[in-house]
Amino acid sequence: MQDIPHIPVLYCEVIDAFKGCESGVIIDCTMGYGGHSSMILEAYPNIRLIGIDQDQTAIDFSTKRLAKYGDRVSIRKGRFSNVIKEILQELDPQEIKGVLADIGVSSLQLDQKDRGFSYESENLDMRMDKGASLSASDVVNEYSQTELEKILLEYGELRNNKKIASEIIKHRPFNSAKELSDTLKPHMPRGKKIHPATLLMQAIRIEVNDELGELKGLLSALKEAKLPDARIAIISFHSLEDRIVKQEFAKWSKSCICPAEAFRCECGNNHSLGKPLSKKPIMAQDDELKENVRSRSAKMRIFEMDL
């Protein structure tokens, strides 16, 4: 794995998620630097893979990295909630055997100080697509206090969101993530195994990239597609994402969709798309946690479509 610029989380578990997929197409909705994609292509030599990413730097790297797999690989640029719809329209549903989405920012993006994702960054950007119009600077320096309070509570789950929003308004403009982090540090929750500014940065990043909207869009597109024989594997990194996936998978598995107050079933009782493969999320084992500390918050849920 020396040629991988960052360690893909749950790499063994991702391979196992698609066990039995001997042919057809697997869609990697968050291709990044090709860690998961290359492992899937290596493990399943008859599988074709479509990779999606909005980060041109990642696309350039993965295009070279995956070139050895030839026409087994196709790469698309754009937000995966949009591109997945195009792919689902182009392909025969029978062809699609798997969909993978590793939601969130990659380790390499975190480590690139100029991207502004890290609380040590001298930049304030956080755009996964550098061509996108909204940046972290726009959110921090231009949002109203009410708008800041909303994203801090909803996306960062920060209970003192009003105080933090007030402090942002009081001290802005901010020119870097480090400046923002250092200024707000005294007001951030403590006692966790994470940097005090982590939840603040998370909230801003989710807003900039519409991460929850992207996830919901992906799940909606997959539900509508009703793939007859595919496994959907979603890796999330915080409770907001995991909750969305868990609840949506539970809805997909219901056969009866009548209102709870209905006297008897009138929907036909035939709406189940399949079943989740485990009640609890799949998490990193001890050996991976020692190798990659960032995998500690990764949770993967898998849904097996069977129509």
PDB file of C-alpha atoms in Angstrom:
ATOM      1  CA  MET A   1       0.000   0.000   0.000  1.00  0.00           C
ATOM      2  CA  GLN A   2       3.053   2.275  -0.255  1.00  0.00           C
ATOM      3  CA  ASP A   3       1.758   3.960  -3.404  1.00  0.00           C
ATOM      4  CA  ILE A   4      -1.462   5.059  -1.724  1.00  0.00           C
ATOM      5  CA  PRO A   5      -1.244   8.727  -0.664  1.00  0.00           C
ATOM      6  CA  HIS A   6      -3.658   8.077   2.180  1.00  0.00           C
ATOM      7  CA  ILE A   7      -4.966   4.903   3.769  1.00  0.00           C
ATOM      8  CA  PRO A   8      -8.559   4.192   2.696  1.00  0.00           C
ATOM      9  CA  VAL A   9     -10.687   3.355   5.711  1.00  0.00           C
ATOM     10  CA  LEU A  10     -12.254  -0.073   6.202  1.00  0.00           C
ATOM     11  CA  TYR A  11     -10.323  -1.367   3.197  1.00  0.00           C
ATOM     12  CA  CYS A  12     -10.806  -5.057   4.018  1.00  0.00           C
ATOM     13  CA  GLU A  13     -14.458  -4.547   4.884  1.00  0.00           C
ATOM     14  CA  VAL A  14     -15.106  -2.687   1.623  1.00  0.00           C
ATOM     15  CA  ILE A  15     -13.718  -5.608  -0.387  1.00  0.00           C
ATOM     16  CA  ASP A  16     -15.910  -8.016   1.595  1.00  0.00           C
ATOM     17  CA  ALA A  17     -18.953  -5.800   1.011  1.00  0.00           C
ATOM     18  CA  PHE A  18     -18.912  -6.682  -2.687  1.00  0.00           C
ATOM     19  CA  LYS A  19     -18.056 -10.358  -2.319  1.00  0.00           C
ATOM     20  CA  GLY A  20     -19.888 -12.341  -4.956  1.00  0.00           C
ATOM     21  CA  CYS A  21     -19.836  -9.537  -7.522  1.00  0.00           C
ATOM     22  CA  GLU A  22     -18.090 -11.502 -10.252  1.00  0.00           C
ATOM     23  CA  SER A  23     -19.060  -9.240 -13.162  1.00  0.00           C
ATOM     24  CA  GLY A  24     -20.893  -6.039 -13.924  1.00  0.00           C
ATOM     25  CA  VAL A  25     -20.290  -2.486 -12.690  1.00  0.00           C
ATOM     26  CA  ILE A  26     -19.402  -1.026  -9.308  1.00  0.00           C
ATOM     27  CA  ILE A  27     -19.779   2.743  -8.899  1.00  0.00           C
ATOM     28  CA  ASP A  28     -17.363   4.483  -6.536  1.00  0.00           C
ATOM     29  CA  CYS A  29     -19.203   7.732  -5.843  1.00  0.00           C
ATOM     30  CA  THR A  30     -16.293   9.250  -3.912  1.00  0.00           C
ATOM     31  CA  MET A  31     -13.277   7.981  -5.812  1.00  0.00           C
ATOM     32  CA  GLY A  32     -10.774  10.435  -4.315  1.00  0.00           C
ATOM     33  CA  TYR A  33      -7.230   9.226  -4.813  1.00  0.00           C
ATOM     34  CA  GLY A  34      -8.307   5.762  -5.903  1.00  0.00           C
ATOM     35  CA  GLY A  35      -7.634   3.793  -2.739  1.00  0.00           C
ATOM     36  CA  HIS A  36     -10.890   1.862  -2.588  1.00  0.00           C
ATOM     37  CA  SER A  37     -11.256   1.822  -6.386  1.00  0.00           C
ATOM     38  CA  SER A  38      -7.893   0.169  -6.982  1.00  0.00           C
ATOM     39  CA  MET A  39      -8.573  -2.464  -4.327  1.00  0.00           C
ATOM     40  CA  ILE A  40     -11.960  -3.326  -5.838  1.00  0.00           C
ATOM     41  CA  LEU A  41     -10.475  -3.603  -9.328  1.00  0.00           C
ATOM     42  CA  GLU A  42      -7.669  -5.805  -8.021  1.00  0.00           C
ATOM     43  CA  ALA A  43      -9.950  -8.061  -5.987  1.00  0.00           C
ATOM     44  CA  TYR A  44     -12.586  -8.512  -8.705  1.00  0.00           C
ATOM     45  CA  PRO A  45     -10.831  -8.802 -12.101  1.00  0.00           C
ATOM     46  CA  ASN A  46     -14.073  -9.023 -14.114  1.00  0.00           C
ATOM     47  CA  ILE A  47     -15.661  -5.953 -12.554  1.00  0.00           C
ATOM     48  CA  ARG A  48     -15.812  -2.611 -14.335  1.00  0.00           C
ATOM     49  CA  LEU A  49     -15.688   0.514 -12.200  1.00  0.00           C
ATOM     50  CA  ILE A  50     -17.052   4.021 -12.623  1.00  0.00           C
ATOM     51  CA  GLY A  51     -15.394   6.564 -10.353  1.00  0.00           C
ATOM     52  CA  ILE A  52     -16.935   9.918  -9.474  1.00  0.00           C
ATOM     53  CA  ASP A  53     -15.234  12.921  -7.886  1.00  0.00           C
ATOM     54  CA  GLN A  54     -15.551  16.695  -7.921  1.00  0.00           C
ATOM     55  CA  ASP A  55     -11.921  17.376  -6.972  1.00  0.00           C
ATOM     56  CA  GLN A  56      -9.851  17.806 -10.140  1.00  0.00           C
ATOM     57  CA  THR A  57      -6.591  17.157  -8.269  1.00  0.00           C
ATOM     58  CA  ALA A  58      -7.931  13.775  -7.152  1.00  0.00           C
ATOM     59  CA  ILE A  59      -9.209  12.993 -10.649  1.00  0.00           C
ATOM     60  CA  ASP A  60      -5.819  13.765 -12.216  1.00  0.00           C
ATOM     61  CA  PHE A  61      -4.061  11.500  -9.724  1.00  0.00           C
ATOM     62  CA  SER A  62      -6.541   8.630 -10.016  1.00  0.00           C
ATOM     63  CA  THR A  63      -6.584   8.801 -13.819  1.00  0.00           C
ATOM     64  CA  LYS A  64      -2.879   7.932 -13.773  1.00  0.00           C
ATOM     65  CA  ARG A  65      -3.142   5.495 -10.909  1.00  0.00           C
ATOM     66  CA  LEU A  66      -5.952   3.473 -12.446  1.00  0.00           C
ATOM     67  CA  ALA A  67      -4.668   3.651 -16.040  1.00  0.00           C
ATOM     68  CA  LYS A  68      -3.294   0.106 -15.810  1.00  0.00           C
ATOM     69  CA  TYR A  69      -6.864  -1.215 -15.618  1.00  0.00           C
ATOM     70  CA  GLY A  70      -7.608   0.150 -19.078  1.00  0.00           C
ATOM     71  CA  ASP A  71     -11.204   0.220 -20.243  1.00  0.00           C
ATOM     72  CA  ARG A  72     -12.371  -1.380 -17.013  1.00  0.00           C
ATOM     73  CA  VAL A  73     -12.326   2.145 -15.543  1.00  0.00           C
ATOM     74  CA  SER A  74     -14.355   5.238 -16.372  1.00  0.00           C
ATOM     75  CA  ILE A  75     -14.029   8.489 -14.413  1.00  0.00           C
ATOM     76  CA  ARG A  76     -16.647  11.238 -14.171  1.00  0.00           C
ATOM     77  CA  LYS A  77     -16.261  14.724 -12.680  1.00  0.00           C
ATOM     78  CA  GLY A  78     -19.032  16.330 -10.665  1.00  0.00           C
ATOM     79  CA  ARG A  79     -21.132  16.071  -7.531  1.00  0.00           C
ATOM     80  CA  PHE A  80     -22.062  12.433  -7.068  1.00  0.00           C
ATOM     81  CA  SER A  81     -25.730  13.208  -6.365  1.00  0.00           C
ATOM     82  CA  ASN A  82     -25.985  14.524  -9.935  1.00  0.00           C
ATOM     83  CA  VAL A  83     -23.596  12.215 -11.767  1.00  0.00           C
ATOM     84  CA  ILE A  84     -25.157   9.081 -10.280  1.00  0.00           C
ATOM     85  CA  LYS A  85     -28.473  10.003 -11.933  1.00  0.00           C
ATOM     86  CA  GLU A  86     -26.779  10.212 -15.332  1.00  0.00           C
ATOM     87  CA  ILE A  87     -25.078   6.849 -14.843  1.00  0.00           C
ATOM     88  CA  LEU A  88     -28.296   5.173 -13.699  1.00  0.00           C
ATOM     89  CA  GLN A  89     -30.019   6.393 -16.864  1.00  0.00           C
ATOM     90  CA  GLU A  90     -27.194   5.221 -19.133  1.00  0.00           C
ATOM     91  CA  LEU A  91     -26.733   1.703 -17.775  1.00  0.00           C
ATOM     92  CA  ASP A  92     -29.008  -1.304 -17.684  1.00  0.00           C
ATOM     93  CA  PRO A  93     -29.970  -1.695 -13.991  1.00  0.00           C
ATOM     94  CA  GLN A  94     -28.970  -5.356 -14.238  1.00  0.00           C
ATOM     95  CA  GLU A  95     -25.364  -4.297 -14.867  1.00  0.00           C
ATOM     96  CA  ILE A  96     -24.922  -2.409 -11.596  1.00  0.00           C
ATOM     97  CA  LYS A  97     -23.717  -4.744  -8.869  1.00  0.00           C
ATOM     98  CA  GLY A  98     -22.447  -2.281  -6.289  1.00  0.00           C
ATOM     99  CA  VAL A  99     -22.353   1.348  -5.181  1.00  0.00           C
ATOM    100  CA  LEU A 100     -19.782   2.697  -2.728  1.00  0.00           C
ATOM    101  CA  ALA A 101     -19.763   6.137  -1.121  1.00  0.00           C
ATOM    102  CA  ASP A 102     -17.125   7.233   1.398  1.00  0.00           C
ATOM    103  CA  ILE A 103     -18.744  10.417   2.682  1.00  0.00           C
ATOM    104  CA  GLY A 104     -16.613  13.286   3.920  1.00  0.00           C
ATOM    105  CA  VAL A 105     -13.199  14.815   3.408  1.00  0.00           C
ATOM    106  CA  SER A 106     -10.219  12.564   2.612  1.00  0.00           C
ATOM    107  CA  SER A 107      -7.085  12.369   4.735  1.00  0.00           C
ATOM    108  CA  LEU A 108      -5.064  13.899   1.924  1.00  0.00           C
ATOM    109  CA  GLN A 109      -7.406  16.873   1.664  1.00  0.00           C
ATOM    110  CA  LEU A 110      -7.110  17.354   5.422  1.00  0.00           C
ATOM    111  CA  ASP A 111      -3.331  17.277   5.186  1.00  0.00           C
ATOM    112  CA  GLN A 112      -3.141  19.798   2.345  1.00  0.00           C
ATOM    113  CA  LYS A 113      -2.930  23.046   4.287  1.00  0.00           C
ATOM    114  CA  ASP A 114      -3.827  25.182   1.267  1.00  0.00           C
ATOM    115  CA  ARG A 115      -7.274  23.535   1.039  1.00  0.00           C
ATOM    116  CA  GLY A 116      -8.370  25.070   4.340  1.00  0.00           C
ATOM    117  CA  PHE A 117      -9.924  21.924   5.827  1.00  0.00           C
ATOM    118  CA  SER A 118      -7.514  21.686   8.750  1.00  0.00           C
ATOM    119  CA  TYR A 119      -7.726  23.905  11.820  1.00  0.00           C
ATOM    120  CA  GLU A 120      -3.986  24.548  11.256  1.00  0.00           C
ATOM    121  CA  SER A 121      -4.526  25.883   7.739  1.00  0.00           C
ATOM    122  CA  GLU A 122      -3.517  29.402   6.775  1.00  0.00           C
ATOM    123  CA  ASN A 123      -6.374  29.338   4.266  1.00  0.00           C
ATOM    124  CA  LEU A 124     -10.152  29.437   4.765  1.00  0.00           C
ATOM    125  CA  ASP A 125     -11.600  27.559   1.822  1.00  0.00           C
ATOM    126  CA  MET A 126     -12.879  23.980   2.402  1.00  0.00           C
ATOM    127  CA  ARG A 127     -14.249  23.550  -1.129  1.00  0.00           C
ATOM    128  CA  MET A 128     -13.965  19.976  -2.385  1.00  0.00           C
ATOM    129  CA  ASP A 129     -14.513  21.412  -5.847  1.00  0.00           C
ATOM    130  CA  LYS A 130     -12.182  24.385  -6.198  1.00  0.00           C
ATOM    131  CA  GLY A 131     -14.477  25.796  -8.858  1.00  0.00           C
ATOM    132  CA  ALA A 132     -17.495  25.969  -6.545  1.00  0.00           C
ATOM    133  CA  SER A 133     -18.765  29.425  -5.679  1.00  0.00           C
ATOM    134  CA  LEU A 134     -19.292  29.055  -1.918  1.00  0.00           C
ATOM    135  CA  SER A 135     -16.209  28.862   0.331  1.00  0.00           C
ATOM    136  CA  ALA A 136     -15.646  28.707   4.084  1.00  0.00           C
ATOM    137  CA  SER A 137     -14.608  32.343   3.987  1.00  0.00           C
ATOM    138  CA  ASP A 138     -18.017  33.255   2.586  1.00  0.00           C
ATOM    139  CA  VAL A 139     -19.810  31.308   5.316  1.00  0.00           C
ATOM    140  CA  VAL A 140     -17.713  32.623   8.210  1.00  0.00           C
ATOM    141  CA  ASN A 141     -17.424  36.230   7.107  1.00  0.00           C
ATOM    142  CA  GLU A 142     -20.778  36.855   5.406  1.00  0.00           C
ATOM    143  CA  TYR A 143     -23.452  34.654   7.000  1.00  0.00           C
ATOM    144  CA  SER A 144     -25.799  36.301   9.460  1.00  0.00           C
ATOM    145  CA  GLN A 145     -25.759  35.299  13.122  1.00  0.00           C
ATOM    146  CA  THR A 146     -29.013  33.378  12.639  1.00  0.00           C
ATOM    147  CA  GLU A 147     -27.558  31.436   9.698  1.00  0.00           C
ATOM    148  CA  LEU A 148     -24.385  30.656  11.659  1.00  0.00           C
ATOM    149  CA  GLU A 149     -26.383  29.498  14.688  1.00  0.00           C
ATOM    150  CA  LYS A 150     -28.360  27.137  12.454  1.00  0.00           C
ATOM    151  CA  ILE A 151     -25.410  25.369  10.836  1.00  0.00           C
ATOM    152  CA  LEU A 152     -23.444  25.186  14.107  1.00  0.00           C
ATOM    153  CA  LEU A 153     -26.361  23.422  15.779  1.00  0.00           C
ATOM    154  CA  GLU A 154     -27.514  21.233  12.890  1.00  0.00           C
ATOM    155  CA  TYR A 155     -24.154  20.268  11.380  1.00  0.00           C
ATOM    156  CA  GLY A 156     -21.822  20.596  14.373  1.00  0.00           C
ATOM    157  CA  GLU A 157     -24.338  19.632  17.068  1.00  0.00           C
ATOM    158  CA  LEU A 158     -22.896  22.443  19.176  1.00  0.00           C
ATOM    159  CA  ARG A 159     -25.268  23.302  22.016  1.00  0.00           C
ATOM    160  CA  ASN A 160     -23.634  26.684  22.660  1.00  0.00           C
ATOM    161  CA  ASN A 161     -24.162  27.605  19.026  1.00  0.00           C
ATOM    162  CA  LYS A 162     -25.513  31.059  19.840  1.00  0.00           C
ATOM    163  CA  LYS A 163     -22.384  31.994  21.802  1.00  0.00           C
ATOM    164  CA  ILE A 164     -20.041  30.680  19.111  1.00  0.00           C
ATOM    165  CA  ALA A 165     -21.949  32.477  16.354  1.00  0.00           C
ATOM    166  CA  SER A 166     -21.788  35.674  18.399  1.00  0.00           C
ATOM    167  CA  GLU A 167     -18.020  35.331  18.807  1.00  0.00           C
ATOM    168  CA  ILE A 168     -17.595  34.787  15.052  1.00  0.00           C
ATOM    169  CA  ILE A 169     -19.561  37.958  14.324  1.00  0.00           C
ATOM    170  CA  LYS A 170     -17.587  39.856  16.966  1.00  0.00           C
ATOM    171  CA  HIS A 171     -14.112  38.935  15.682  1.00  0.00           C
ATOM    172  CA  ARG A 172     -14.570  38.688  11.922  1.00  0.00           C
ATOM    173  CA  PRO A 173     -13.264  38.998   9.286  1.00  0.00           C
ATOM    174  CA  PHE A 174     -11.194  35.813   9.536  1.00  0.00           C
ATOM    175  CA  ASN A 175      -8.507  35.098   6.955  1.00  0.00           C
ATOM    176  CA  SER A 176      -7.508  31.553   7.898  1.00  0.00           C
ATOM    177  CA  ALA A 177      -8.851  28.389   9.470  1.00  0.00           C
ATOM    178  CA  LYS A 178      -6.091  28.645  12.098  1.00  0.00           C
ATOM    179  CA  GLU A 179      -7.171  32.136  13.066  1.00  0.00           C
ATOM    180  CA  LEU A 180     -10.785  30.994  13.329  1.00  0.00           C
ATOM    181  CA  SER A 181      -9.839  27.904  15.335  1.00  0.00           C
ATOM    182  CA  ASP A 182      -7.577  29.771  17.761  1.00  0.00           C
ATOM    183  CA  THR A 183     -10.142  32.498  18.355  1.00  0.00           C
ATOM    184  CA  LEU A 184     -13.038  30.120  19.012  1.00  0.00           C
ATOM    185  CA  LYS A 185     -11.063  27.471  20.915  1.00  0.00           C
ATOM    186  CA  PRO A 186     -11.944  28.825  24.389  1.00  0.00           C
ATOM    187  CA  HIS A 187     -15.648  28.450  23.602  1.00  0.00           C
ATOM    188  CA  MET A 188     -15.564  24.930  22.153  1.00  0.00           C
ATOM    189  CA  PRO A 189     -16.557  21.771  24.081  1.00  0.00           C
ATOM    190  CA  ARG A 190     -13.763  19.831  25.740  1.00  0.00           C
ATOM    191  CA  GLY A 191     -13.251  16.381  27.122  1.00  0.00           C
ATOM    192  CA  LYS A 192     -13.452  14.474  23.829  1.00  0.00           C
ATOM    193  CA  LYS A 193     -10.594  12.767  21.999  1.00  0.00           C
ATOM    194  CA  ILE A 194     -10.782  15.333  19.239  1.00  0.00           C
ATOM    195  CA  HIS A 195      -9.417  18.832  18.756  1.00  0.00           C
ATOM    196  CA  PRO A 196     -11.785  21.415  20.306  1.00  0.00           C
ATOM    197  CA  ALA A 197     -12.362  23.032  16.907  1.00  0.00           C
ATOM    198  CA  THR A 198     -13.271  19.797  15.102  1.00  0.00           C
ATOM    199  CA  LEU A 199     -17.053  20.210  15.346  1.00  0.00           C
ATOM    200  CA  LEU A 200     -16.823  23.868  14.320  1.00  0.00           C
ATOM    201  CA  MET A 201     -14.817  22.984  11.220  1.00  0.00           C
ATOM    202  CA  GLN A 202     -17.143  20.073  10.484  1.00  0.00           C
ATOM    203  CA  ALA A 203     -20.212  22.318  10.533  1.00  0.00           C
ATOM    204  CA  ILE A 204     -18.668  24.858   8.159  1.00  0.00           C
ATOM    205  CA  ARG A 205     -17.347  22.163   5.794  1.00  0.00           C
ATOM    206  CA  ILE A 206     -20.746  20.460   5.574  1.00  0.00           C
ATOM    207  CA  GLU A 207     -22.382  23.775   4.725  1.00  0.00           C
ATOM    208  CA  VAL A 208     -19.778  24.684   2.091  1.00  0.00           C
ATOM    209  CA  ASN A 209     -20.068  21.344   0.282  1.00  0.00           C
ATOM    210  CA  ASP A 210     -23.732  20.573   1.019  1.00  0.00           C
ATOM    211  CA  GLU A 211     -22.593  17.159   2.232  1.00  0.00           C
ATOM    212  CA  LEU A 212     -25.871  16.060   3.788  1.00  0.00           C
ATOM    213  CA  GLY A 213     -27.790  17.222   0.724  1.00  0.00           C
ATOM    214  CA  GLU A 214     -25.418  15.225  -1.452  1.00  0.00           C
ATOM    215  CA  LEU A 215     -25.939  12.103   0.654  1.00  0.00           C
ATOM    216  CA  LYS A 216     -29.719  12.475   0.588  1.00  0.00           C
ATOM    217  CA  GLY A 217     -29.630  13.041  -3.170  1.00  0.00           C
ATOM    218  CA  LEU A 218     -27.612   9.864  -3.680  1.00  0.00           C
ATOM    219  CA  LEU A 219     -29.934   7.758  -1.550  1.00  0.00           C
ATOM    220  CA  SER A 220     -32.993   9.190  -3.308  1.00  0.00           C
ATOM    221  CA  ALA A 221     -31.545   8.389  -6.750  1.00  0.00           C
ATOM    222  CA  LEU A 222     -30.704   4.821  -5.727  1.00  0.00           C
ATOM    223  CA  LYS A 223     -34.158   4.284  -4.251  1.00  0.00           C
ATOM    224  CA  GLU A 224     -35.829   5.457  -7.449  1.00  0.00           C
ATOM    225  CA  ALA A 225     -33.533   3.297  -9.600  1.00  0.00           C
ATOM    226  CA  LYS A 226     -34.613   0.116  -7.793  1.00  0.00           C
ATOM    227  CA  LEU A 227     -31.548  -1.838  -8.800  1.00  0.00           C
ATOM    228  CA  PRO A 228     -32.495  -5.526  -8.937  1.00  0.00           C
ATOM    229  CA  ASP A 229     -29.233  -7.006  -7.666  1.00  0.00           C
ATOM    230  CA  ALA A 230     -26.814  -4.547  -6.057  1.00  0.00           C
ATOM    231  CA  ARG A 231     -25.100  -3.836  -2.764  1.00  0.00           C
ATOM    232  CA  ILE A 232     -25.037  -0.258  -1.504  1.00  0.00           C
ATOM    233  CA  ALA A 233     -22.173   0.471   0.904  1.00  0.00           C
ATOM    234  CA  ILE A 234     -22.057   3.876   2.604  1.00  0.00           C
ATOM    235  CA  ILE A 235     -19.187   4.947   4.869  1.00  0.00           C
ATOM    236  CA  SER A 236     -19.896   7.898   7.149  1.00  0.00           C
ATOM    237  CA  PHE A 237     -17.819   9.714   9.731  1.00  0.00           C
ATOM    238  CA  HIS A 238     -20.259  11.385  12.075  1.00  0.00           C
ATOM    239  CA  SER A 239     -23.660  10.767  13.605  1.00  0.00           C
ATOM    240  CA  LEU A 240     -25.583  13.050  11.238  1.00  0.00           C
ATOM    241  CA  GLU A 241     -24.586  11.061   8.156  1.00  0.00           C
ATOM    242  CA  ASP A 242     -24.912   7.677   9.831  1.00  0.00           C
ATOM    243  CA  ARG A 243     -28.398   8.539  11.081  1.00  0.00           C
ATOM    244  CA  ILE A 244     -29.536   9.480   7.576  1.00  0.00           C
ATOM    245  CA  VAL A 245     -28.203   6.217   6.117  1.00  0.00           C
ATOM    246  CA  LYS A 246     -29.617   4.064   8.909  1.00  0.00           C
ATOM    247  CA  GLN A 247     -33.082   5.606   8.647  1.00  0.00           C
ATOM    248  CA  GLU A 248     -33.164   5.430   4.856  1.00  0.00           C
ATOM    249  CA  PHE A 249     -32.052   1.790   4.779  1.00  0.00           C
ATOM    250  CA  ALA A 250     -34.786   0.998   7.318  1.00  0.00           C
ATOM    251  CA  LYS A 251     -37.375   2.615   5.007  1.00  0.00           C
ATOM    252  CA  TRP A 252     -36.043   0.671   2.028  1.00  0.00           C
ATOM    253  CA  SER A 253     -36.529  -2.624   3.860  1.00  0.00           C
ATOM    254  CA  LYS A 254     -40.195  -2.011   4.709  1.00  0.00           C
ATOM    255  CA  SER A 255     -42.651  -3.984   2.642  1.00  0.00           C
ATOM    256  CA  CYS A 256     -45.730  -2.134   3.922  1.00  0.00           C
ATOM    257  CA  ILE A 257     -45.611   1.657   3.632  1.00  0.00           C
ATOM    258  CA  CYS A 258     -49.145   2.396   4.848  1.00  0.00           C
ATOM    259  CA  PRO A 259     -49.536   5.054   7.584  1.00  0.00           C
ATOM    260  CA  ALA A 260     -49.230   3.688  11.108  1.00  0.00           C
ATOM    261  CA  GLU A 261     -52.871   4.559  11.809  1.00  0.00           C
ATOM    262  CA  ALA A 262     -54.145   2.561   8.795  1.00  0.00           C
ATOM    263  CA  PHE A 263     -56.736  -0.073   9.778  1.00  0.00           C
ATOM    264  CA  ARG A 264     -55.396  -2.540   7.218  1.00  0.00           C
ATOM    265  CA  CYS A 265     -52.718  -2.622   4.531  1.00  0.00           C
ATOM    266  CA  GLU A 266     -53.751  -0.948   1.297  1.00  0.00           C
ATOM    267  CA  CYS A 267     -50.343  -0.394  -0.295  1.00  0.00           C
ATOM    268  CA  GLY A 268     -49.903  -3.928  -1.616  1.00  0.00           C
ATOM    269  CA  ASN A 269     -47.279  -4.893   0.982  1.00  0.00           C
ATOM    270  CA  ASN A 270     -44.652  -5.322  -1.730  1.00  0.00           C
ATOM    271  CA  HIS A 271     -42.448  -2.257  -1.419  1.00  0.00           C
ATOM    272  CA  SER A 272     -39.318  -3.750   0.132  1.00  0.00           C
ATOM    273  CA  LEU A 273     -36.153  -3.077  -1.878  1.00  0.00           C
ATOM    274  CA  GLY A 274     -34.082  -5.602   0.061  1.00  0.00           C
ATOM    275  CA  LYS A 275     -32.447  -5.646   3.485  1.00  0.00           C
ATOM    276  CA  PRO A 276     -29.588  -4.123   5.500  1.00  0.00           C
ATOM    277  CA  LEU A 277     -26.841  -6.710   5.970  1.00  0.00           C
ATOM    278  CA  SER A 278     -26.255  -5.836   9.618  1.00  0.00           C
ATOM    279  CA  LYS A 279     -28.171  -4.068  12.376  1.00  0.00           C
ATOM    280  CA  LYS A 280     -25.089  -2.244  13.607  1.00  0.00           C
ATOM    281  CA  PRO A 281     -22.598  -0.326  11.462  1.00  0.00           C
ATOM    282  CA  ILE A 282     -19.337  -2.009  10.482  1.00  0.00           C
ATOM    283  CA  MET A 283     -16.360  -0.334  12.156  1.00  0.00           C
ATOM    284  CA  ALA A 284     -12.578  -0.594  11.962  1.00  0.00           C
ATOM    285  CA  GLN A 285     -10.832  -3.461  13.739  1.00  0.00           C
ATOM    286  CA  ASP A 286      -7.943  -2.999  16.167  1.00  0.00           C
ATOM    287  CA  ASP A 287      -5.244  -3.619  13.554  1.00  0.00           C
ATOM    288  CA  GLU A 288      -6.604  -0.850  11.306  1.00  0.00           C
ATOM    289  CA  LEU A 289      -7.055   1.534  14.230  1.00  0.00           C
ATOM    290  CA  LYS A 290      -3.355   1.146  15.036  1.00  0.00           C
ATOM    291  CA  GLU A 291      -2.420   1.783  11.412  1.00  0.00           C
ATOM    292  CA  ASN A 292      -4.817   4.670  10.768  1.00  0.00           C
ATOM    293  CA  VAL A 293      -6.234   6.585  13.740  1.00  0.00           C
ATOM    294  CA  ARG A 294      -8.635   8.481  11.457  1.00  0.00           C
ATOM    295  CA  SER A 295     -10.566   5.265  10.876  1.00  0.00           C
ATOM    296  CA  ARG A 296     -11.883   5.318  14.454  1.00  0.00           C
ATOM    297  CA  SER A 297     -14.983   7.303  13.510  1.00  0.00           C
ATOM    298  CA  ALA A 298     -15.729   5.469  10.238  1.00  0.00           C
ATOM    299  CA  LYS A 299     -18.998   3.535  10.097  1.00  0.00           C
ATOM    300  CA  MET A 300     -20.143   1.495   7.112  1.00  0.00           C
ATOM    301  CA  ARG A 301     -23.675   0.301   6.486  1.00  0.00           C
ATOM    302  CA  ILE A 302     -24.506  -2.079   3.627  1.00  0.00           C
ATOM    303  CA  PHE A 303     -27.875  -2.608   1.992  1.00  0.00           C
ATOM    304  CA  GLU A 304     -28.507  -5.562  -0.323  1.00  0.00           C
ATOM    305  CA  MET A 305     -31.065  -4.775  -2.997  1.00  0.00           C
ATOM    306  CA  ASP A 306     -33.063  -7.805  -4.046  1.00  0.00           C
ATOM    307  CA  LEU A 307     -35.910  -7.045  -6.442  1.00  0.00           C
TER     308      LEU A 307
END
